[in-house]
Amino acid sequence: MGANANLYAVLAAGFPQDRQQVAIETPAQTYSWNDIDAMSGRIASLLQSLELEPGARVAVQVEKSPMALMLYLATVRAGLVYLPLNTAYKAAEVEYFLTDAEPAVLVCDSRNLGWMTELANKTGTAHVHTLDEDGSGSLALAAGSADEVFETVQNQPDDLAAILYTSGTTGRSKGAMLTHGNLASNAEVLKSYWGWRADDVLLHMLPIFHVHGLFVASHGALLAGAKMIWLPKLDIEQALQYLPRSTVMMGVPTYYVRLLADSRFNREVCANMRLFISGSAPLLNETFEAFKERTGHTILERYGMSETIMLTSNPYDPALGERLGGTVGQPLPGVSVRVVDENDNEVPAGTIGNVQVKGPNVFLGYWRMPEKTREEFTADGWFRTGDVGLFGGDGVPENYLTIVGRSKDLIISGGYNVYPKEIELVIDALPGVNESAVIGVPHPDFGEAVVAVVVPKQGEVLDEAEMLSSLKGSLANFKVPKRIHFVPELVRNTMGKVQKNALREQYKQL
Ligand code: MCA
Ligand code: AMP
């Protein structure tokens, strides 16, 4: 038998010799590497006692805590498939995911147990547990009496480890199927590319229901055997308190915008830092420059997707080149990136086109959507990212990629993706609405903000506040438009398509 390709086995090979060292520090408590092994072992034993089929899904919507990370690691160790859900998702959104993924296990906050149990009954999910932010709940109780010694399940690189739902241009979310091999290969590449060291201290403030916080950040520290300072969310007070003891921080651009907005954030606070990494959304050049000026640090911007984990990165090692603001850097080792025209023919450097990628990090396909999966890959196996960009151009070396836009109708707000179609469908179903168009407009804090332009039905008068409160009942808050504008009609082109560019131009000052 070859080496175990189970992601946990790969990560654990990077844990330090001395397992008594602190692996995770929270404001309240510390956890050693032994604790990680024992806590994830107990939960894995509990999951194994349920005698689920290999590949059964464990759906999780819980607040961030060390125990939540243990649940993730345990799921992977037990050879099951982890399905994280944004804590902002409302019942209607969660119902879709449960119906589509048919998880065997659902773990939720005890606050939500009532409606979650109803959904679980409806969708045939047999096991429901609770896990609260303080680590308490029925999961911890049941795991407490399970064996802490657990032999990590043997997996092949192509076995499924996680499903991450990403919204779609049709308004229907798709589950991106990521394998043990996808996750492990990406973690290993980033470990050397970003120069991870055992004496690094990662300031972890990202949510752990998306690729950025769950995989890129956590795997980086775990595989390096480096300590994490584990905070529930971005809180500038806490960031200022812990940065002087940290060496690495990751964030979406809003994290850097908010740090810069605080005058106490300066060189001294960053004196111990080795690396600041930004991604998930475009980092504005003004943020990149202001950060350099204030701290002396050059933010490293990288680019990735739920379907592919990390694809390109500005260099850490100066021998590979400079960190260039406005670019997302070079394809990571082992990852192929090409820019093509409408016929999938590669275009020369300096020419804008569609970005396509290939590599061991690229997902298996969309869960139970073979058609959609086929559409998103070319005949020769390149994945269509939906991003538009170019290599080189305007004084930029030819091996650096710049993302200039998206062919998919997508808004990225504070690092969260919002597909206009999904919001338009919900708005159009409200009483008195004829039709709507949802657009992204520039926002100083979130990068882009969601705005809706609504055409009322003939003779109807709609109220913005009422509509917003109704939308908040069914949509995650970050998807709810910050403003709604009422217009008699939507401007269309000759093909009858709503001209969103004109709307973006009209409302950009908001
Ligand atoms: C919160 N709100 C938002 C957002 N977050 N509105 C728009 N966009 C958002 N991102 C709402 C709240 O619900 C609230 O609404 C109001 O805005 C103010 O909330 P605030 O207290 O300011 O929010 P916060 O709790 O401070 O959160 C902002 C945040 C957070 C820290 C930027 O959104 C965040 O952590 N974002 C990171 C997302 C992330 O990890 N993305 C990675 C995806 P109300 O007042 O009405 O209740 S992975 C990915 O994209 C790929 C693969 C990659 O490359 O990494
Ligand atoms: P997700 O659906 O969360 O996987 O989001 C992936 C999308 O985020 C990509 O297809 C890009 O459009 C965008 N993205 C991620 N990182 C960057 C970046 N550094 N610059 C611009 N866009 C980015």
CSV table of C-alpha atoms in Angstrom, one decimal, residues 112-446:
chain,number,residue,atom,x,y,z
A,112,ASN,CA,-31.1,27.0,14.9
A,113,LEU,CA,-31.8,23.5,16.1
A,114,GLY,CA,-35.6,23.9,15.6
A,115,TRP,CA,-35.7,24.9,12.0
A,116,MET,CA,-32.6,22.8,11.2
A,117,THR,CA,-34.3,19.6,12.5
A,118,GLU,CA,-37.3,20.4,10.4
A,119,LEU,CA,-35.2,20.7,7.3
A,120,ALA,CA,-33.2,17.6,8.2
A,121,ASN,CA,-36.5,15.6,8.5
A,122,LYS,CA,-37.7,17.0,5.2
A,123,THR,CA,-34.4,16.1,3.4
A,124,GLY,CA,-33.8,12.8,5.1
A,125,THR,CA,-30.7,13.7,7.1
A,126,ALA,CA,-30.5,11.1,9.8
A,127,HIS,CA,-28.1,12.6,12.3
A,128,VAL,CA,-28.4,16.2,13.7
A,129,HIS,CA,-25.9,17.6,16.2
A,130,THR,CA,-25.3,21.0,17.7
A,131,LEU,CA,-22.1,22.9,18.1
A,132,ASP,CA,-22.0,26.4,19.6
A,133,GLU,CA,-19.3,29.0,19.5
A,134,ASP,CA,-18.0,28.1,22.9
A,135,GLY,CA,-17.5,24.5,21.8
A,136,SER,CA,-20.4,23.1,23.7
A,137,GLY,CA,-23.4,21.2,22.3
A,138,SER,CA,-24.5,17.6,21.6
A,139,LEU,CA,-21.5,17.0,19.3
A,140,ALA,CA,-19.0,17.7,22.1
A,141,LEU,CA,-21.0,15.6,24.5
A,142,ALA,CA,-21.2,12.6,22.2
A,143,ALA,CA,-17.6,12.9,21.1
A,144,GLY,CA,-16.5,13.2,24.8
A,145,SER,CA,-17.2,9.5,25.3
A,146,ALA,CA,-15.7,8.4,22.0
A,147,ASP,CA,-12.1,7.1,21.6
A,148,GLU,CA,-9.5,9.7,21.0
A,149,VAL,CA,-7.3,7.2,19.2
A,150,PHE,CA,-8.4,7.1,15.6
A,151,GLU,CA,-6.6,5.5,12.7
A,152,THR,CA,-7.0,8.0,9.8
A,153,VAL,CA,-9.0,6.3,7.0
A,154,GLN,CA,-6.9,5.3,3.9
A,155,ASN,CA,-7.9,7.5,0.9
A,156,GLN,CA,-6.8,7.8,-2.7
A,157,PRO,CA,-6.0,11.3,-4.1
A,158,ASP,CA,-9.2,11.3,-6.2
A,159,ASP,CA,-11.5,10.6,-3.2
A,160,LEU,CA,-13.8,13.4,-2.3
A,161,ALA,CA,-12.9,15.4,0.7
A,162,ALA,CA,-15.2,18.5,0.6
A,163,ILE,CA,-18.1,20.1,-1.4
A,164,LEU,CA,-18.1,23.9,-1.5
A,165,TYR,CA,-21.2,25.5,-2.9
A,166,THR,CA,-20.6,28.4,-5.2
A,167,SER,CA,-23.5,30.4,-6.6
A,168,GLY,CA,-24.2,30.2,-10.3
A,169,THR,CA,-25.1,32.6,-13.1
A,170,THR,CA,-28.5,30.8,-13.4
A,171,GLY,CA,-29.3,31.6,-9.7
A,172,ARG,CA,-28.7,27.9,-8.7
A,173,SER,CA,-25.8,27.1,-6.5
A,174,LYS,CA,-23.4,24.4,-7.6
A,175,GLY,CA,-21.4,22.1,-5.3
A,176,ALA,CA,-17.7,22.1,-6.3
A,177,MET,CA,-16.3,18.6,-5.5
A,178,LEU,CA,-12.7,18.9,-4.1
A,179,THR,CA,-10.6,15.8,-3.5
A,180,HIS,CA,-8.0,14.9,-1.0
A,181,GLY,CA,-5.4,15.3,-3.8
A,182,ASN,CA,-6.7,18.7,-4.8
A,183,LEU,CA,-6.4,20.0,-1.3
A,184,ALA,CA,-3.1,18.3,-0.3
A,185,SER,CA,-1.3,19.3,-3.6
A,186,ASN,CA,-2.3,22.9,-3.2
A,187,ALA,CA,-1.3,23.1,0.4
A,188,GLU,CA,2.1,21.6,-0.4
A,189,VAL,CA,2.7,24.0,-3.2
A,190,LEU,CA,1.8,27.0,-1.1
A,191,LYS,CA,4.0,25.8,1.8
A,192,SER,CA,7.1,26.2,-0.3
A,193,TYR,CA,5.9,29.1,-2.5
A,194,TRP,CA,5.0,31.3,0.5
A,195,GLY,CA,8.0,30.1,2.6
A,196,TRP,CA,5.9,28.8,5.5
A,197,ARG,CA,8.1,28.0,8.6
A,198,ALA,CA,7.5,26.1,11.8
A,199,ASP,CA,8.1,29.3,13.8
A,200,ASP,CA,5.4,31.2,11.8
A,201,VAL,CA,2.4,32.5,13.8
A,202,LEU,CA,-0.7,32.9,11.6
A,203,LEU,CA,-3.3,35.5,12.6
A,204,HIS,CA,-6.4,33.7,11.6
A,205,MET,CA,-9.4,36.0,11.4
A,206,LEU,CA,-11.2,34.7,8.3
A,207,PRO,CA,-14.4,32.7,8.4
A,208,ILE,CA,-14.0,29.0,7.9
A,209,PHE,CA,-16.8,28.2,5.6
A,210,HIS,CA,-15.0,29.2,2.4
A,211,VAL,CA,-11.7,28.2,0.6
A,212,HIS,CA,-9.8,31.2,1.9
A,213,GLY,CA,-10.1,30.7,5.7
A,214,LEU,CA,-10.7,26.9,5.8
A,215,PHE,CA,-8.1,25.7,3.3
A,216,VAL,CA,-5.6,28.3,2.3
A,217,ALA,CA,-5.0,29.7,5.8
A,218,SER,CA,-5.6,26.7,8.1
A,219,HIS,CA,-3.8,24.2,5.9
A,220,GLY,CA,-0.8,26.5,5.5
A,221,ALA,CA,-0.3,26.7,9.3
A,222,LEU,CA,-1.1,23.0,10.0
A,223,LEU,CA,1.2,21.6,7.3
A,224,ALA,CA,4.0,23.9,8.4
A,225,GLY,CA,3.5,22.9,12.0
A,226,ALA,CA,3.1,26.6,12.8
A,227,LYS,CA,0.9,28.2,15.5
A,228,MET,CA,-2.4,29.9,14.7
A,229,ILE,CA,-3.9,32.7,16.7
A,230,TRP,CA,-7.6,31.8,16.2
A,231,LEU,CA,-10.0,34.7,16.3
A,232,PRO,CA,-13.8,34.4,15.6
A,233,LYS,CA,-13.8,37.2,13.0
A,234,LEU,CA,-12.2,40.4,11.9
A,235,ASP,CA,-12.1,42.7,14.8
A,236,ILE,CA,-9.7,45.6,14.4
A,237,GLU,CA,-9.1,45.9,18.2
A,238,GLN,CA,-8.1,42.3,18.4
A,239,ALA,CA,-6.0,42.5,15.2
A,240,LEU,CA,-4.0,45.4,16.7
A,241,GLN,CA,-3.5,43.4,19.8
A,242,TYR,CA,-2.3,40.2,18.2
A,243,LEU,CA,-0.4,41.5,15.1
A,244,PRO,CA,2.8,42.3,17.1
A,245,ARG,CA,3.0,38.5,17.9
A,246,SER,CA,2.1,37.3,14.5
A,247,THR,CA,4.2,36.7,11.4
A,248,VAL,CA,1.6,35.9,8.7
A,249,MET,CA,-1.9,37.3,8.1
A,250,MET,CA,-4.4,36.6,5.3
A,251,GLY,CA,-7.5,38.6,4.5
A,252,VAL,CA,-9.8,39.8,1.8
A,253,PRO,CA,-9.2,43.4,0.7
A,254,THR,CA,-11.7,44.8,3.2
A,255,TYR,CA,-9.4,43.5,6.0
A,256,TYR,CA,-6.6,45.7,4.7
A,257,VAL,CA,-8.9,48.7,4.1
A,258,ARG,CA,-10.2,48.5,7.7
A,259,LEU,CA,-6.7,48.1,9.2
A,260,LEU,CA,-5.6,51.2,7.3
A,261,ALA,CA,-8.6,53.2,8.5
A,262,ASP,CA,-7.2,52.9,12.0
A,263,SER,CA,-4.4,55.4,12.8
A,264,ARG,CA,-3.0,53.0,15.4
A,265,PHE,CA,-2.1,50.6,12.6
A,266,ASN,CA,1.6,51.4,11.9
A,267,ARG,CA,5.1,50.0,11.4
A,268,GLU,CA,5.5,49.1,15.0
A,269,VAL,CA,2.4,46.9,15.1
A,270,CYS,CA,3.8,45.1,12.0
A,271,ALA,CA,7.4,44.8,13.2
A,272,ASN,CA,7.2,41.0,13.7
A,273,MET,CA,5.3,40.4,10.5
A,274,ARG,CA,6.8,38.4,7.6
A,275,LEU,CA,3.9,38.3,5.1
A,276,PHE,CA,0.5,39.9,4.4
A,277,ILE,CA,-1.6,38.0,1.8
A,278,SER,CA,-4.7,39.3,0.1
A,279,GLY,CA,-7.2,37.5,-2.2
A,280,SER,CA,-10.8,36.6,-3.0
A,281,ALA,CA,-11.5,40.0,-4.5
A,282,PRO,CA,-9.4,42.6,-6.4
A,283,LEU,CA,-7.1,44.6,-4.1
A,284,LEU,CA,-7.2,48.2,-5.1
A,285,ASN,CA,-3.9,49.8,-6.1
A,286,GLU,CA,-4.5,52.6,-3.6
A,287,THR,CA,-4.8,50.1,-0.8
A,288,PHE,CA,-1.7,48.3,-2.0
A,289,GLU,CA,0.3,51.6,-2.1
A,290,ALA,CA,-1.1,53.0,1.1
A,291,PHE,CA,-0.2,49.8,2.9
A,292,LYS,CA,3.4,49.9,1.7
A,293,GLU,CA,3.7,53.5,2.7
A,294,ARG,CA,2.2,52.9,6.2
A,295,THR,CA,3.9,49.6,7.2
A,296,GLY,CA,6.8,49.1,4.8
A,297,HIS,CA,5.2,45.8,3.8
A,298,THR,CA,4.2,44.8,0.3
A,299,ILE,CA,0.9,42.9,0.3
A,300,LEU,CA,1.2,39.6,-1.6
A,301,GLU,CA,-1.9,39.3,-3.8
A,302,ARG,CA,-3.0,35.9,-5.1
A,303,TYR,CA,-5.9,34.5,-7.1
A,304,GLY,CA,-8.1,31.4,-6.7
A,305,MET,CA,-11.6,29.9,-6.8
A,306,SER,CA,-13.7,27.5,-4.9
A,307,GLU,CA,-13.3,25.1,-7.8
A,308,THR,CA,-9.5,25.3,-8.0
A,309,ILE,CA,-8.2,26.5,-4.6
A,310,MET,CA,-5.1,28.7,-5.4
A,311,LEU,CA,-4.1,29.3,-9.0
A,312,THR,CA,-1.6,32.2,-9.1
A,313,SER,CA,0.4,34.2,-6.7
A,314,ASN,CA,2.7,37.1,-6.5
A,315,PRO,CA,6.1,35.8,-5.5
A,316,TYR,CA,7.3,35.6,-1.9
A,317,ASP,CA,10.9,34.8,-2.9
A,318,PRO,CA,12.4,38.0,-4.5
A,319,ALA,CA,14.4,35.8,-6.8
A,320,LEU,CA,11.2,35.0,-8.6
A,321,GLY,CA,10.3,38.6,-9.1
A,322,GLU,CA,8.6,41.6,-7.5
A,323,ARG,CA,5.1,41.7,-5.9
A,324,LEU,CA,3.3,43.8,-8.5
A,325,GLY,CA,0.2,45.6,-7.3
A,326,GLY,CA,-2.8,45.2,-9.6
A,327,THR,CA,-1.6,41.8,-10.8
A,328,VAL,CA,-2.4,38.4,-9.3
A,329,GLY,CA,1.2,37.2,-10.0
A,330,GLN,CA,2.5,34.0,-11.6
A,331,PRO,CA,0.9,30.6,-12.1
A,332,LEU,CA,1.8,28.5,-9.0
A,333,PRO,CA,4.2,25.6,-9.6
A,334,GLY,CA,2.3,22.7,-11.3
A,335,VAL,CA,-0.7,24.9,-12.2
A,336,SER,CA,-1.2,25.8,-15.9
A,337,VAL,CA,-3.0,29.0,-16.7
A,338,ARG,CA,-3.8,30.3,-20.2
A,339,VAL,CA,-5.7,33.2,-21.7
A,340,VAL,CA,-7.8,32.4,-24.7
A,341,ASP,CA,-10.2,34.0,-27.2
A,342,GLU,CA,-13.9,33.1,-27.7
A,343,ASN,CA,-12.8,30.0,-29.6
A,344,ASP,CA,-10.6,28.7,-26.8
A,345,ASN,CA,-7.4,29.6,-28.8
A,346,GLU,CA,-4.6,31.0,-26.7
A,347,VAL,CA,-3.9,34.7,-27.3
A,348,PRO,CA,-0.5,36.4,-27.1
A,349,ALA,CA,0.7,38.2,-23.9
A,350,GLY,CA,-0.7,41.6,-23.7
A,351,THR,CA,-4.1,40.5,-25.1
A,352,ILE,CA,-7.2,40.3,-22.9
A,353,GLY,CA,-9.1,37.1,-23.0
A,354,ASN,CA,-10.8,34.3,-20.9
A,355,VAL,CA,-8.7,32.7,-18.2
A,356,GLN,CA,-8.6,28.9,-18.2
A,357,VAL,CA,-6.7,26.6,-15.9
A,358,LYS,CA,-5.5,23.0,-15.4
A,359,GLY,CA,-3.6,21.2,-12.6
A,360,PRO,CA,-3.8,18.8,-9.7
A,361,ASN,CA,-5.7,21.5,-7.8
A,362,VAL,CA,-8.6,21.6,-10.2
A,363,PHE,CA,-11.8,20.1,-8.8
A,364,LEU,CA,-13.6,16.9,-10.0
A,365,GLY,CA,-16.7,18.6,-11.2
A,366,TYR,CA,-20.0,19.9,-9.9
A,367,TRP,CA,-22.0,17.7,-7.5
A,368,ARG,CA,-24.7,15.9,-9.5
A,369,MET,CA,-24.4,18.3,-12.4
A,370,PRO,CA,-22.6,16.4,-15.2
A,371,GLU,CA,-23.9,18.7,-17.9
A,372,LYS,CA,-22.8,21.8,-16.1
A,373,THR,CA,-19.4,20.2,-15.5
A,374,ARG,CA,-19.0,19.4,-19.2
A,375,GLU,CA,-19.8,22.9,-20.2
A,376,GLU,CA,-17.2,24.4,-17.8
A,377,PHE,CA,-14.3,22.3,-19.2
A,378,THR,CA,-12.9,22.4,-22.7
A,379,ALA,CA,-12.6,19.2,-24.7
A,380,ASP,CA,-8.9,19.0,-23.7
A,381,GLY,CA,-9.5,19.5,-20.0
A,382,TRP,CA,-9.1,23.2,-19.3
A,383,PHE,CA,-11.4,24.7,-16.7
A,384,ARG,CA,-13.2,27.9,-17.7
A,385,THR,CA,-12.8,30.2,-14.7
A,386,GLY,CA,-15.2,32.9,-16.0
A,387,ASP,CA,-12.5,35.5,-15.2
A,388,VAL,CA,-11.2,37.8,-17.9
A,389,GLY,CA,-7.5,38.8,-17.8
A,390,LEU,CA,-4.2,39.1,-19.6
A,391,PHE,CA,-0.6,38.1,-19.2
A,392,GLY,CA,1.9,40.9,-19.2
A,393,GLY,CA,0.9,44.2,-20.8
A,394,ASP,CA,1.8,47.7,-19.8
A,395,GLY,CA,5.2,47.2,-18.3
A,396,VAL,CA,4.2,44.0,-16.6
A,397,PRO,CA,6.4,40.9,-17.1
A,398,GLU,CA,4.8,38.3,-19.4
A,399,ASN,CA,4.5,35.6,-16.7
A,400,TYR,CA,2.3,37.8,-14.5
A,401,LEU,CA,-1.5,37.6,-14.8
A,402,THR,CA,-3.8,40.5,-14.3
A,403,ILE,CA,-7.6,40.0,-13.8
A,404,VAL,CA,-9.5,42.8,-15.5
A,405,GLY,CA,-13.0,41.6,-15.2
A,406,ARG,CA,-15.4,38.6,-15.3
A,407,SER,CA,-17.5,37.1,-18.1
A,408,LYS,CA,-19.8,35.8,-15.4
A,409,ASP,CA,-22.3,38.2,-13.9
A,410,LEU,CA,-20.8,38.3,-10.4
A,411,ILE,CA,-20.5,40.8,-7.6
A,412,ILE,CA,-17.8,40.3,-4.9
A,413,SER,CA,-18.7,42.2,-1.8
A,414,GLY,CA,-16.3,42.1,1.1
A,415,GLY,CA,-14.9,38.9,-0.3
A,416,TYR,CA,-18.3,37.2,-0.6
A,417,ASN,CA,-19.7,36.3,-4.0
A,418,VAL,CA,-23.1,37.4,-4.9
A,419,TYR,CA,-24.7,36.2,-8.2
A,420,PRO,CA,-27.2,38.9,-9.3
A,421,LYS,CA,-29.5,36.3,-10.9
A,422,GLU,CA,-30.2,34.7,-7.5
A,423,ILE,CA,-31.2,38.0,-6.0
A,424,GLU,CA,-33.2,39.1,-9.0
A,425,LEU,CA,-35.3,35.9,-8.8
A,426,VAL,CA,-36.1,36.6,-5.1
A,427,ILE,CA,-36.9,40.2,-5.8
A,428,ASP,CA,-39.1,39.4,-8.9
A,429,ALA,CA,-41.2,37.1,-6.7
A,430,LEU,CA,-42.1,39.9,-4.3
A,431,PRO,CA,-45.6,41.4,-4.7
A,432,GLY,CA,-45.8,44.4,-6.9
A,433,VAL,CA,-42.5,43.8,-8.7
A,434,ASN,CA,-42.5,43.6,-12.5
A,435,GLU,CA,-38.8,43.0,-13.0
A,436,SER,CA,-35.4,43.9,-11.5
A,437,ALA,CA,-31.7,44.1,-12.3
A,438,VAL,CA,-29.0,43.6,-9.6
A,439,ILE,CA,-25.6,45.3,-10.0
A,440,GLY,CA,-22.4,45.9,-8.1
A,441,VAL,CA,-21.3,49.5,-7.4
A,442,PRO,CA,-18.0,50.6,-6.0
A,443,HIS,CA,-18.0,50.6,-2.2
A,444,PRO,CA,-15.2,52.0,0.0
A,445,ASP,CA,-15.3,49.2,2.6
A,446,PHE,CA,-16.7,46.1,0.7
